[in-house]
XYZ file of C-alpha atoms in Angstrom:
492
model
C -29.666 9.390 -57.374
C -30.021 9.073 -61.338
C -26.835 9.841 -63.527
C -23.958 11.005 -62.542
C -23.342 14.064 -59.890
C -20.904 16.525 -58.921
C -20.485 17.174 -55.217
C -18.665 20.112 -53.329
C -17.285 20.336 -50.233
C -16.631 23.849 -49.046
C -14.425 24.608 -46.142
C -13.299 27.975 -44.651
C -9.840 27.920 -43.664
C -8.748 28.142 -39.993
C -12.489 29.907 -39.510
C -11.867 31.618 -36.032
C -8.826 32.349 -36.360
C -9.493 34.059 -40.045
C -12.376 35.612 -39.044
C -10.177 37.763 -36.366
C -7.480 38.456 -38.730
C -10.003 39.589 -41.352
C -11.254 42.104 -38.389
C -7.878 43.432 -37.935
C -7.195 43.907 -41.390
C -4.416 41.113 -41.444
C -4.120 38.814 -44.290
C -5.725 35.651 -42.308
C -2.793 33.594 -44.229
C 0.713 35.217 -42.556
C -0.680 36.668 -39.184
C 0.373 34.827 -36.831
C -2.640 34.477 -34.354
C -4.554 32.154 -31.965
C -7.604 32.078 -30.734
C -8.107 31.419 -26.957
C -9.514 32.643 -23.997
C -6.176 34.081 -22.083
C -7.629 35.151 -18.648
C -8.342 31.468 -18.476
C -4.900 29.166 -17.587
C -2.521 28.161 -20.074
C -3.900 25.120 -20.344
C -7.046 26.402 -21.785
C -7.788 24.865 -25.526
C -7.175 27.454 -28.259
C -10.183 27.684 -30.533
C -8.063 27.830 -33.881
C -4.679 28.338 -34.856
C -3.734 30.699 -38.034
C -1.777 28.879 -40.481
C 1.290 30.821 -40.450
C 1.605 29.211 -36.590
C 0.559 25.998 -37.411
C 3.582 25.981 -39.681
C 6.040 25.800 -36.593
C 4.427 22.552 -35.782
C 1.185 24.068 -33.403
C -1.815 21.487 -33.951
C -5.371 23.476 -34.226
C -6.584 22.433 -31.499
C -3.529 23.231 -29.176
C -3.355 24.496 -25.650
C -2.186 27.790 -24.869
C 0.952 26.359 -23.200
C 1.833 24.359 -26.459
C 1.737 28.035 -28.084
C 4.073 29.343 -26.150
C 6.618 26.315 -25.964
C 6.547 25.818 -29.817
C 6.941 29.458 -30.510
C 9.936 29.434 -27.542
C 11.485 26.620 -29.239
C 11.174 28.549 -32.818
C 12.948 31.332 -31.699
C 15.372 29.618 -29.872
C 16.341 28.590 -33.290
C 16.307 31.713 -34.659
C 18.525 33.408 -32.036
C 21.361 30.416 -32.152
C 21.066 31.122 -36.457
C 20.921 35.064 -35.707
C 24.180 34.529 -33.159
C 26.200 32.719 -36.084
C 25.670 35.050 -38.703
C 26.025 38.076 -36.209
C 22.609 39.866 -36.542
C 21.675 39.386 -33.086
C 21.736 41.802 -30.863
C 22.287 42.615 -27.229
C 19.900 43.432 -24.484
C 21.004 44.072 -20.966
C 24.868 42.084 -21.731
C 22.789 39.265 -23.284
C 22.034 38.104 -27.056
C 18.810 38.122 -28.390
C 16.554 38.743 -31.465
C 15.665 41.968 -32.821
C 11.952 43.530 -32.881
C 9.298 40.839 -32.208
C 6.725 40.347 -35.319
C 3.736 38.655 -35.551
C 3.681 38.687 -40.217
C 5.408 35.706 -41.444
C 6.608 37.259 -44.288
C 8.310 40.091 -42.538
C 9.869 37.201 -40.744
C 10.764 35.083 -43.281
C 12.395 38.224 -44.637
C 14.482 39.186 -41.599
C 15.670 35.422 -39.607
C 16.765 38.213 -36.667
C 13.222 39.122 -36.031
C 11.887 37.684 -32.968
C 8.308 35.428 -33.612
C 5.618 36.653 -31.859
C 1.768 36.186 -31.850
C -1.919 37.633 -31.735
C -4.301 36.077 -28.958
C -7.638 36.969 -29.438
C -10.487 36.052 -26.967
C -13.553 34.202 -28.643
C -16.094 35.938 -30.218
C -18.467 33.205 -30.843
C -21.634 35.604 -31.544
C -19.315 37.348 -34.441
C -18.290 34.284 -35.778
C -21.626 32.904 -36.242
C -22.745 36.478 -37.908
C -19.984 35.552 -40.387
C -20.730 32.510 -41.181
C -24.647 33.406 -41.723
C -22.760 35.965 -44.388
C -20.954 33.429 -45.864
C -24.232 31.106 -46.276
C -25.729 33.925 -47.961
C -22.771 34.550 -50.282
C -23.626 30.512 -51.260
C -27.049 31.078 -51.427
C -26.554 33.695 -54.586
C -25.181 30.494 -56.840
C -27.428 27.260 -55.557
C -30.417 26.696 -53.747
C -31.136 26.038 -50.545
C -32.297 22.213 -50.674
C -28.746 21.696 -52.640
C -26.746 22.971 -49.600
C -26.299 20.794 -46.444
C -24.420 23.187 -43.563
C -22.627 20.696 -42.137
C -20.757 23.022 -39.228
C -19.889 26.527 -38.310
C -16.976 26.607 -41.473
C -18.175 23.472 -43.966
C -21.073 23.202 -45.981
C -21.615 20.294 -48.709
C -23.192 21.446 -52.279
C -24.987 19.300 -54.749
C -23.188 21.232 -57.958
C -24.804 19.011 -61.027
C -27.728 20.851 -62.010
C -25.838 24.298 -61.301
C -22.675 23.952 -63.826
C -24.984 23.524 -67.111
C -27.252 26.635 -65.551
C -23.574 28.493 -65.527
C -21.819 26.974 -68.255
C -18.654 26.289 -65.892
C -16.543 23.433 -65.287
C -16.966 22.227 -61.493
C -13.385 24.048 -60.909
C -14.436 26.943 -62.092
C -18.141 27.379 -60.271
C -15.988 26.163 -56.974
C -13.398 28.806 -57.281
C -16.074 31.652 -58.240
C -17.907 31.047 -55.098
C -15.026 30.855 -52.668
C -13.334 34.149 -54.479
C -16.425 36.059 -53.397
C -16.471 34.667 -50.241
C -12.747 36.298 -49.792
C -13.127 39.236 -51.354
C -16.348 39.918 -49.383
C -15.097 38.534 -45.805
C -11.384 38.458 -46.369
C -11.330 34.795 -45.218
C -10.285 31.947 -47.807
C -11.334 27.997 -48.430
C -10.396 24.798 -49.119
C -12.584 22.971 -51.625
C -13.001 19.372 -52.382
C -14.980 18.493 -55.703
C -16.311 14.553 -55.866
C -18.624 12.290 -58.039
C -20.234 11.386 -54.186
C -20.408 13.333 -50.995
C -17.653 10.715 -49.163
C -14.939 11.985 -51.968
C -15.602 15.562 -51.655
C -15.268 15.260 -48.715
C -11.624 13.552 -49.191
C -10.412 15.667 -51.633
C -10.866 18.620 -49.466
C -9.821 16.882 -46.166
C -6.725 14.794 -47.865
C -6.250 15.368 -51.437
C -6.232 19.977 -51.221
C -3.421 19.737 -48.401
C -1.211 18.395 -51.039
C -2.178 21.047 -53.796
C -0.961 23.909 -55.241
C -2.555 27.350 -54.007
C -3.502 29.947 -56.028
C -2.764 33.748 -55.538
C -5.482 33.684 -52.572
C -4.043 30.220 -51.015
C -7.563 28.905 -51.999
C -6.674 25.121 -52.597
C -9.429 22.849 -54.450
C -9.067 19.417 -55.311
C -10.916 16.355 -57.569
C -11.851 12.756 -56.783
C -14.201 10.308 -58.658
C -13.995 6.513 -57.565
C -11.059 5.623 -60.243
C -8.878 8.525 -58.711
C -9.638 7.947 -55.380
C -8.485 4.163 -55.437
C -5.396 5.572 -57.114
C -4.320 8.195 -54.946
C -5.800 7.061 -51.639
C -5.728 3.098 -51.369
C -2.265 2.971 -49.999
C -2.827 6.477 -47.872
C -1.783 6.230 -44.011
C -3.303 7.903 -41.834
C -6.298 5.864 -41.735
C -7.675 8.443 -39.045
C -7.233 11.263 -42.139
C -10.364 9.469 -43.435
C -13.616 10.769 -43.337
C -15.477 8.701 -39.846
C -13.105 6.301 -39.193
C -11.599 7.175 -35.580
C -8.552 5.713 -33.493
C -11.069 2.933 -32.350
C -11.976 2.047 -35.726
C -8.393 1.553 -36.551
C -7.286 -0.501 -33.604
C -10.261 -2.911 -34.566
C -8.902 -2.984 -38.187
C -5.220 -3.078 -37.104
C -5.779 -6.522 -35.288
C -7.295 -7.972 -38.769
C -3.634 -7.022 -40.265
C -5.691 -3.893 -42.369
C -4.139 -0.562 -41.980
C -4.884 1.092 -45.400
C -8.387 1.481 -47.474
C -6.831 -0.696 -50.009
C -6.431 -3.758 -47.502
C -9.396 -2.565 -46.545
C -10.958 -2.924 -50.019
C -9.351 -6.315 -50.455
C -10.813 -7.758 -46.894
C -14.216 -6.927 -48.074
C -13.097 -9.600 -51.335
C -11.238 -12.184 -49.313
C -13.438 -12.024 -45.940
C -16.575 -10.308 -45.656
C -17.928 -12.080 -43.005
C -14.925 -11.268 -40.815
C -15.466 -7.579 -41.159
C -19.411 -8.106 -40.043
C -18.723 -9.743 -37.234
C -16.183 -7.097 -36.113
C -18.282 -3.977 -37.138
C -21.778 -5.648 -37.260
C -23.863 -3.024 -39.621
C -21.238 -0.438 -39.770
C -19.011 -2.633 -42.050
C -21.501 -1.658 -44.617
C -20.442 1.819 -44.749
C -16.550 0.821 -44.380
C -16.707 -1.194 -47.380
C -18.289 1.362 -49.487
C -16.074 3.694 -48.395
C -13.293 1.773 -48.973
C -14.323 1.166 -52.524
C -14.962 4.820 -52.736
C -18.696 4.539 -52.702
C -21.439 6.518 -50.911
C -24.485 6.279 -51.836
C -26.286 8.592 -49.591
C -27.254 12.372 -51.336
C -28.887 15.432 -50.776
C -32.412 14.087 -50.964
C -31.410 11.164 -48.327
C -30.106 14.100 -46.189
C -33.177 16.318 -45.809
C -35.712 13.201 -45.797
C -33.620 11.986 -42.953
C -35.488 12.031 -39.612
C -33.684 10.716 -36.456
C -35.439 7.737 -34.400
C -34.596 9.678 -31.161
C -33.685 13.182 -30.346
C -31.126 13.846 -27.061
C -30.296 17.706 -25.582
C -26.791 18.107 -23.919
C -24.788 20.312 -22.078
C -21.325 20.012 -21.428
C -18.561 21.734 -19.518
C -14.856 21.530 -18.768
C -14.340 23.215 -15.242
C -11.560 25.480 -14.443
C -10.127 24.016 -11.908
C -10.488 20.520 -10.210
C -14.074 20.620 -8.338
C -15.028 18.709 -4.824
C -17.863 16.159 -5.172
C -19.906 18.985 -3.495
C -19.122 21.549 -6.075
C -19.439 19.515 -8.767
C -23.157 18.261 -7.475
C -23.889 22.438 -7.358
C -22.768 22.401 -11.346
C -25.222 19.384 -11.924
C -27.890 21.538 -10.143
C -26.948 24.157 -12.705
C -26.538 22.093 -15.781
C -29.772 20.842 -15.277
C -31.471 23.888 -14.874
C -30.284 25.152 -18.153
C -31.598 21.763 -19.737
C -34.894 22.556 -18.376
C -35.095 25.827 -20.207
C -34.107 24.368 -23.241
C -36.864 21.562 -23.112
C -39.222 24.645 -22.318
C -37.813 27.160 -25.262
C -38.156 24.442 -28.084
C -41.472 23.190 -26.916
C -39.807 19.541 -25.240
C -40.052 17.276 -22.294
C -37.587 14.318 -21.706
C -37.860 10.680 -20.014
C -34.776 9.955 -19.409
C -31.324 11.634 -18.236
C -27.838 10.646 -19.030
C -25.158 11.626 -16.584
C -21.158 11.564 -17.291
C -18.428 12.715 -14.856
C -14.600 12.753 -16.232
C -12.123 13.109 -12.825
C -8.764 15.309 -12.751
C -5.407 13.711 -13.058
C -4.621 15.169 -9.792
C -6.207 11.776 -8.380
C -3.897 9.701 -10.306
C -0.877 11.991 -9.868
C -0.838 12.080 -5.733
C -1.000 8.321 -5.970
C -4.079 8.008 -3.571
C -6.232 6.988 -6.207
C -6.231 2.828 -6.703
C -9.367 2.749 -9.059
C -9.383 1.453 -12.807
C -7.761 3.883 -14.984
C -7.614 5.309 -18.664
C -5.144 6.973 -20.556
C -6.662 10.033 -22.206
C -5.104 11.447 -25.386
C -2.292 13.182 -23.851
C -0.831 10.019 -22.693
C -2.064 10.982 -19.331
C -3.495 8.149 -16.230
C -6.883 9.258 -15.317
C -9.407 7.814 -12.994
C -12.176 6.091 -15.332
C -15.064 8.292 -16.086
C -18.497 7.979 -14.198
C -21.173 7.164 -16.616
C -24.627 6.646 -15.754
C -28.547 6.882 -16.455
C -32.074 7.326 -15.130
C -35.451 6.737 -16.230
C -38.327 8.830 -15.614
C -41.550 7.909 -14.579
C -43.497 9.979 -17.100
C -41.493 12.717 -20.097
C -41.252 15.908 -18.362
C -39.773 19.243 -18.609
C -40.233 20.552 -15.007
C -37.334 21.372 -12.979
C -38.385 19.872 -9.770
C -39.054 16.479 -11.353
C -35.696 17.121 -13.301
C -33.693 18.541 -10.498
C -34.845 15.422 -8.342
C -33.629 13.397 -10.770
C -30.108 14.308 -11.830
C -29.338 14.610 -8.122
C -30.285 11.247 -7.116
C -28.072 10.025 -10.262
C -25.240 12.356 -9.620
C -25.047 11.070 -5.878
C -25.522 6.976 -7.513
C -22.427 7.081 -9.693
C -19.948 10.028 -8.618
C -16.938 9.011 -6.406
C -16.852 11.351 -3.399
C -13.094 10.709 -2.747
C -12.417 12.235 -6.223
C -12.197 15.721 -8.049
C -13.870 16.302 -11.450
C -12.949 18.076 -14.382
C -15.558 17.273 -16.756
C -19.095 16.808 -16.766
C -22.267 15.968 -19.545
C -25.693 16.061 -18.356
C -27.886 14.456 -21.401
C -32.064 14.679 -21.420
C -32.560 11.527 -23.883
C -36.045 10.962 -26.205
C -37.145 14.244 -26.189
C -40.604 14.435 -27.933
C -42.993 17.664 -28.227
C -44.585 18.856 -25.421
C -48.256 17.541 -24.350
C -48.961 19.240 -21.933
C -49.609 18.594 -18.234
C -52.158 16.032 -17.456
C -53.313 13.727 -14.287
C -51.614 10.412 -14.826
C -52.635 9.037 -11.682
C -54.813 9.626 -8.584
C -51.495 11.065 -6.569
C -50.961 13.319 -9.313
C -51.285 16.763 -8.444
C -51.993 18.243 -11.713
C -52.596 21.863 -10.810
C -49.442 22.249 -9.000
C -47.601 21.146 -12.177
C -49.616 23.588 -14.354
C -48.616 25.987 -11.856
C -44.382 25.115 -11.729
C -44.801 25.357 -15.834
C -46.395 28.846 -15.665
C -44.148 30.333 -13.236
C -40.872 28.623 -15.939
C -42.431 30.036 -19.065
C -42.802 33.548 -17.205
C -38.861 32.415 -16.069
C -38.163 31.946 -19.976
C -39.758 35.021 -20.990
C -37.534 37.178 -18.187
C -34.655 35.436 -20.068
C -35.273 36.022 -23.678
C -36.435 39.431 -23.361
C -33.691 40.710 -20.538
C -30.978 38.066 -20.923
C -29.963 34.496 -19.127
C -28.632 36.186 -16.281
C -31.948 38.529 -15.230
C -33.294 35.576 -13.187
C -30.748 33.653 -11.267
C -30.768 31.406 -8.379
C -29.145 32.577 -4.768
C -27.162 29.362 -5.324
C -25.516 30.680 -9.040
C -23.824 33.122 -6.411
C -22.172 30.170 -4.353
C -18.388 29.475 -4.679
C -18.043 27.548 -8.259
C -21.403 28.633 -9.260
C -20.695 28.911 -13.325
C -24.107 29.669 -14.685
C -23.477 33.310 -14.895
C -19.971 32.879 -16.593
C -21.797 30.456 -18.820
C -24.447 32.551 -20.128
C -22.331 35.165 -21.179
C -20.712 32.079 -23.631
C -22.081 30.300 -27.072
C -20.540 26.459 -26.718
C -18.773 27.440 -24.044
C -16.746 30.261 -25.368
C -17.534 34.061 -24.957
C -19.733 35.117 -27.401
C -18.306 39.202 -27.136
């Protein structure tokens, strides 16, 4: 990267959650609305949370229960507050609030209004039709090689060579672009603006929480290296930063470092210490630290991984018997297989981990090692595991052989499972099928691939669910939920 550039860091605001409000009509900013699937249990992860609720305290990524109690404990409030200045009112001999409201303006008018709340089931197929909008609302100011999508809601833009072609200050061009984006989808952003991608990336994640909003709550925000070290050295959270996770920190926290500045300073005083704790990764922590990243747009779309992995992941329902969970192998690995047959792929190698309910821990049967998961709750430790194939393939059989054998190897019987992540590692392009050996029946493999691609086409032209196994009928069976989903939410 020659001379100095101008990064932005674009990111829609409470996406889901928006993107339903902007359906309705509702201003995505004071509607208070979640996005989950309700016909699930309350304990079901919400998909986004609308900032008006995440105001009373709800975390985005909430459960459904933690909706309700936070919202219970709001108006709680409200009615002991309503009582005292006599504007409740009585229902059935009992005190209560007024007319329930989900606009948080209406209720920050009227304290006797009762809080309530949108749920809206996922809509993953409309979302992504969005977002392809939005892209294309990008695409009308810079090109396509200066753009890096970097999820669903964020993109990163190279900006330099665009603000002399426009004659705008970075600012400016940033607040154009997201403008149209509202007045075109009704959903607002959050921009960062940096000299590198690491401190847009800041500014928009760290530094726009803390600034003012304009008349369409867009928030945008400006680092450069000086600024950064200013404003961000002594900054706590060190999880609010950009790749640095709770394990990072503990590893940090036992060398006395708990800022970026100490952080900065270690890399003066002791170097070495930091390699030998984070081996090659300290390289990126000390540039970071210092504010310095060095990668850009053209290291981003020359970049070509050394390996290439296909997953698929689920969170069951309700705790699963070995045996179930060995029928939800059967059918993650199924969809794996047509996967590594759409995109052309075959695999040598499958990765297999199995996450166990707290019910194990909580009837006090269980005497295995343990973890403590996020919630601060005991769970049995996870089951992780892999095999190696023979030869890369993409047929079921061979698959199906495999991820059983490895599934019965490293599950538990005596326990239930919650969680499960079948992996194919290394995939490569296809070669085709030929005779590796004298045992090798090569015709009957040719044969097992026809009859899949004839599967695949069935699929693609009718749907996932117009050829099914008997056994995606059994008891558990998800498949058929499944296919109806994108990431494992409903797509309609």
């Amino acid at each position: 990267m020659s001379g100095p550039r101008t990064y932005f860091a674009i990111d829609l605001k409470s996406y889901y959650a928006s993107a339903e409000c902007a359906a309705r009509g509702l201003d995505p900013l004071t509607t208070n609305l979640v996005v989950a699937d309700a016909s699930r249990t309350e304990k079901t992860i919400c998909l986004a949370v609308s900032p008006s609720l995440k105001a009373l305290g709800i975390p985005g990524r909430a459960r459904l229960f933690e909706v309700v109690q936070k919202v219970k404990e709001a108006n709680d409030a409200r009615l002991r507050a309503a009582i005292r200045s006599r504007t409740a009112v009585k229902k059935d001999g009992k005190w209560s609030l007024a007319a329930p409201s989900y606009d948080a303006k209406t209720l920050a008018a009227d304290p006797s209004l009762e809080i309530s709340y949108l749920v809206a089931p996922p809509r993953m197929a409309y979302y992504e039709k969005v977002s392809r909008q939005i892209y294309g609302i990008y695409l009308k100011y810079v090109a396509p090689e200066d753009m890096v999508v970097y999820s669903i809601d964020e993109v990163f833009i190279d900006a330099t060579p665009y603000l002399t072609y426009y004659n705008m200050a970075p600012h400016d061009l940033a607040k154009t672009m997201i403008r149209e984006v509202l007045y075109t989808t009704g959903i607002t952003a959050t921009a960062g603006i940096g000299s590198n991608l690491y401190l847009a990336k800041l500014a928009m994640d760290i530094t726009a929480k803390h600034a003012a909003p304009d008349q369409d709550g867009v928030r945008i925000a400006e680092l450069n290296e000086k600024a950064f070290r200013y404003l961000l050295w002594d900054h706590k959270p060190l999880t609010d930063f950009w790749q640095v996770g709770p394990g990072t920190v503990r590893r940090l926290e036992k060398h006395g470092i708990h800022t970026m500045g100490e952080l900065a300073r270690a890399s003066l005083c002791d170097e070495d210490m930091l390699y030998r704790e984070f081996g090659v990764d300290a390289e990126i922590l000390i540039d970071h630290a210092w504010g310095i990243e060095p990668c850009g747009m053209k290291e981003i779309n020359a970049y070509q991984p050394e390996t290439n992995s296909l997953c698929e992941g689920q969170v069951l329902s309700c705790p699963y018997t070995c045996e179930k969970t060995r029928l939800i192998v059967q059918e993650m690995t199924d969809s794996l297989v047509y996967q590594l047959m759409d995109k052309g792929l075959v695999t040598d190698g499958l990765t297999l981990d199995i996450g166990y309910d707290r019910e194990n821990c909580d009837s006090g049967g269980y005497r295995g090692p343990v973890q403590i998961d996020r919630y601060g709750r005991t769970l049995p430790k996870p089951s992780h595991g892999s095999v190696r194939l023979e030869s890369a393939t993409n047929l079921g059989s061979q698959l199906q052989a495999a991820a059983a054998a490895l599934f019965d190897r490293i599950a538990n019987p005596k326990l239930t499972v919650r969680r499960l992540t079948l992996t194919a590692n290394r995939v490569v392009k296809d070669p085709g099928i030929f005779q590796t050996d004298f045992f090798t029946d090569a015709a009957k493999l040719e044969k097992e691939k026809s009859l899949q691609e004839a599967m695949l086409g069935l699929k693609k032209r009718f749907g996932k669910n117009a050829v099914l196994k008997g056994s995606n009928y059994l008891e558990g069976a998800t498949m058929r939920d499944r296919n109806g989903r994108i990431g494992g939410h409903k797509a309609e």
